[in-house]
Short mmCIF file of C-alpha atoms in Angstrom, two decimals:
data_model
loop_
_atom_site.label_atom_id
_atom_site.label_comp_id
_atom_site.label_asym_id
_atom_site.label_seq_id
_atom_site.Cartn_x
_atom_site.Cartn_y
_atom_site.Cartn_z
CA MET A 26 78.19 7.60 -45.83
CA ARG A 27 76.99 6.56 -42.37
CA TYR A 28 74.30 9.22 -42.58
CA LEU A 29 73.01 7.78 -45.88
CA ILE A 30 72.89 4.25 -44.47
CA LYS A 31 71.02 5.38 -41.36
CA THR A 32 68.58 7.40 -43.46
CA PHE A 33 68.01 4.45 -45.80
CA LEU A 34 67.41 2.02 -42.93
CA LEU A 35 65.05 4.40 -41.17
CA THR A 36 63.08 5.06 -44.36
CA ALA A 37 62.92 1.35 -45.23
CA GLY A 38 61.76 0.54 -41.71
CA LEU A 39 59.01 3.13 -41.87
CA ILE A 40 57.82 1.94 -45.27
CA LEU A 41 57.80 -1.71 -44.22
CA SER A 42 56.03 -1.05 -40.94
CA ASP A 43 53.40 1.04 -42.73
CA THR A 44 52.86 -1.69 -45.30
CA ALA A 45 52.55 -4.37 -42.64
CA HIS A 46 49.85 -2.52 -40.74
CA SER A 47 48.32 0.21 -42.83
CA GLU A 48 45.51 2.33 -41.40
CA ASP A 49 44.26 5.77 -42.19
CA GLY A 50 44.63 8.60 -39.69
CA TYR A 51 40.94 8.51 -38.77
CA ARG A 52 41.09 4.89 -37.68
CA LEU A 53 44.29 5.48 -35.73
CA TRP A 54 42.45 8.10 -33.69
CA LEU A 55 39.01 6.51 -33.47
CA ARG A 56 39.07 2.76 -33.51
CA TYR A 57 35.61 1.25 -33.18
CA ASP A 58 36.47 -2.45 -33.01
CA GLU A 59 33.80 -4.76 -31.64
CA ILE A 60 33.89 -5.21 -27.88
CA GLU A 61 35.54 -8.56 -27.12
CA ASP A 62 34.27 -8.93 -23.54
CA GLN A 63 31.04 -10.87 -24.18
CA VAL A 64 29.43 -9.92 -20.85
CA LEU A 65 30.03 -6.22 -21.49
CA LEU A 66 28.91 -6.53 -25.12
CA ASP A 67 25.68 -8.25 -24.05
CA HIS A 68 25.04 -5.53 -21.46
CA TYR A 69 25.50 -2.69 -23.96
CA THR A 70 23.50 -4.50 -26.65
CA ALA A 71 20.62 -5.05 -24.24
CA TYR A 72 20.63 -1.43 -23.12
CA ILE A 73 21.21 0.56 -26.33
CA LYS A 74 18.29 0.22 -28.73
CA GLY A 75 18.55 3.33 -30.91
CA TYR A 76 19.63 6.94 -31.14
CA LEU A 77 17.86 10.26 -31.64
CA PHE A 78 19.77 13.41 -32.63
CA GLU A 79 17.79 16.62 -32.51
CA GLY A 80 18.92 19.61 -34.55
CA ASN A 81 19.74 20.10 -38.22
CA SER A 82 23.19 21.67 -38.32
CA ALA A 83 26.15 20.11 -40.09
CA LEU A 84 27.75 19.46 -36.69
CA ILE A 85 24.68 17.57 -35.46
CA ARG A 86 24.65 15.48 -38.66
CA SER A 87 28.37 14.74 -38.15
CA SER A 88 27.62 13.75 -34.55
CA GLU A 89 24.90 11.41 -35.73
CA ASN A 90 27.18 9.80 -38.31
CA GLU A 91 29.88 9.33 -35.68
CA MET A 92 27.40 7.74 -33.26
CA LYS A 93 26.20 5.33 -35.94
CA ALA A 94 29.78 4.35 -36.87
CA GLY A 95 30.82 3.98 -33.24
CA LEU A 96 27.85 1.91 -32.12
CA THR A 97 27.94 -0.29 -35.23
CA GLY A 98 31.64 -0.97 -34.76
CA LEU A 99 31.61 -1.48 -31.00
CA LEU A 100 28.42 -3.55 -30.83
CA GLY A 101 28.88 -5.41 -34.11
CA ARG A 102 25.37 -4.62 -35.34
CA ASN A 103 23.41 -1.71 -36.76
CA ILE A 104 21.73 0.55 -34.26
CA LYS A 105 18.78 2.40 -35.77
CA GLU A 106 17.94 6.06 -35.71
CA VAL A 107 14.54 6.55 -34.07
CA LYS A 108 12.08 9.40 -34.52
CA GLY A 109 10.85 9.58 -30.93
CA LEU A 110 11.00 7.99 -27.49
CA ARG A 111 8.95 4.85 -27.94
CA GLY A 112 10.88 2.85 -25.39
CA SER A 113 13.93 2.69 -23.18
CA GLY A 114 17.50 2.41 -24.40
CA ILE A 115 17.60 5.45 -26.68
CA VAL A 116 20.65 7.72 -26.85
CA VAL A 117 19.30 11.27 -27.15
CA ALA A 118 21.70 13.99 -28.29
CA GLY A 119 21.26 17.70 -28.79
CA THR A 120 21.20 21.01 -26.96
CA PRO A 121 18.43 22.47 -24.81
CA GLY A 122 17.94 24.93 -27.68
CA ASN A 123 17.22 22.28 -30.31
CA SER A 124 15.74 19.42 -28.28
CA ALA A 125 12.49 19.58 -26.35
CA ILE A 126 13.42 16.29 -24.68
CA ILE A 127 16.71 17.66 -23.36
CA ARG A 128 15.14 20.99 -22.46
CA SER A 129 12.55 19.14 -20.32
CA LEU A 130 15.36 17.65 -18.20
CA LYS A 131 16.32 21.13 -16.94
CA LEU A 132 20.07 20.58 -17.04
CA ASP A 133 20.96 24.29 -17.19
CA SER A 134 22.94 24.17 -13.94
CA ARG A 135 25.00 21.24 -15.26
CA LEU A 136 25.71 23.03 -18.55
CA SER A 137 26.36 26.52 -17.20
CA GLY A 138 30.11 26.10 -16.65
CA LEU A 139 30.90 24.00 -19.72
CA GLY A 140 31.40 26.76 -22.29
CA SER A 141 30.84 26.11 -25.97
CA GLU A 142 32.98 22.97 -26.28
CA GLY A 143 32.11 21.11 -23.09
CA TYR A 144 29.48 18.38 -22.93
CA TYR A 145 27.46 16.48 -20.36
CA ILE A 146 26.51 12.79 -20.55
CA THR A 147 24.01 11.31 -18.15
CA ASN A 148 21.31 8.70 -17.72
CA ALA A 149 17.78 10.03 -17.40
CA ARG A 150 14.22 8.85 -17.19
CA ILE A 151 11.41 10.40 -19.21
CA LYS A 152 7.88 9.04 -18.81
CA ASN A 153 9.33 5.86 -17.31
CA LYS A 154 11.73 5.37 -20.23
CA LYS A 155 15.44 5.05 -19.45
CA ILE A 156 17.60 7.05 -21.86
CA ILE A 157 21.20 8.17 -22.26
CA VAL A 158 21.61 11.91 -22.83
CA ILE A 159 24.48 13.66 -24.60
CA THR A 160 24.04 17.40 -24.34
CA ALA A 161 25.98 20.64 -24.49
CA ASN A 162 25.58 24.38 -24.88
CA SER A 163 26.47 24.15 -28.59
CA ASP A 164 26.32 21.69 -31.45
CA GLN A 165 30.13 21.55 -31.31
CA GLY A 166 29.90 20.33 -27.71
CA VAL A 167 27.42 17.65 -28.78
CA LEU A 168 29.90 16.48 -31.42
CA TYR A 169 32.68 16.25 -28.83
CA GLY A 170 30.39 14.37 -26.45
CA THR A 171 29.55 11.87 -29.16
CA PHE A 172 33.20 10.86 -29.50
#
């Protein structure tokens, strides 16, 4: 009898706690709530103007979707996909194999020990434009770097 009571109480507690604060598994893992620190939010908003993902694989498209969701949630506004480097503040993502921009940065020595799942994030300057680079040896690495 004690076992049944404990089981009932545990089950009821789990159901009630889930009802009180229900979220899907995705949101439990990746929560992109708007940044509350106004100084930090202003800094990021001033710096990040758009994103450019180079490559056409399903993993690159997933990376791009994740970046859009993350930036929109964290910054509280839509960040646009751009088609080229027309100014500073662009997040450029891809591999040296699918991005001429990333290839031009000659990051081979940084990528050499990362394997297929590792990634490298850095600031760079191309033709006097400040950018953020997310790169890897594989599209899977780019996806991981985007998170």
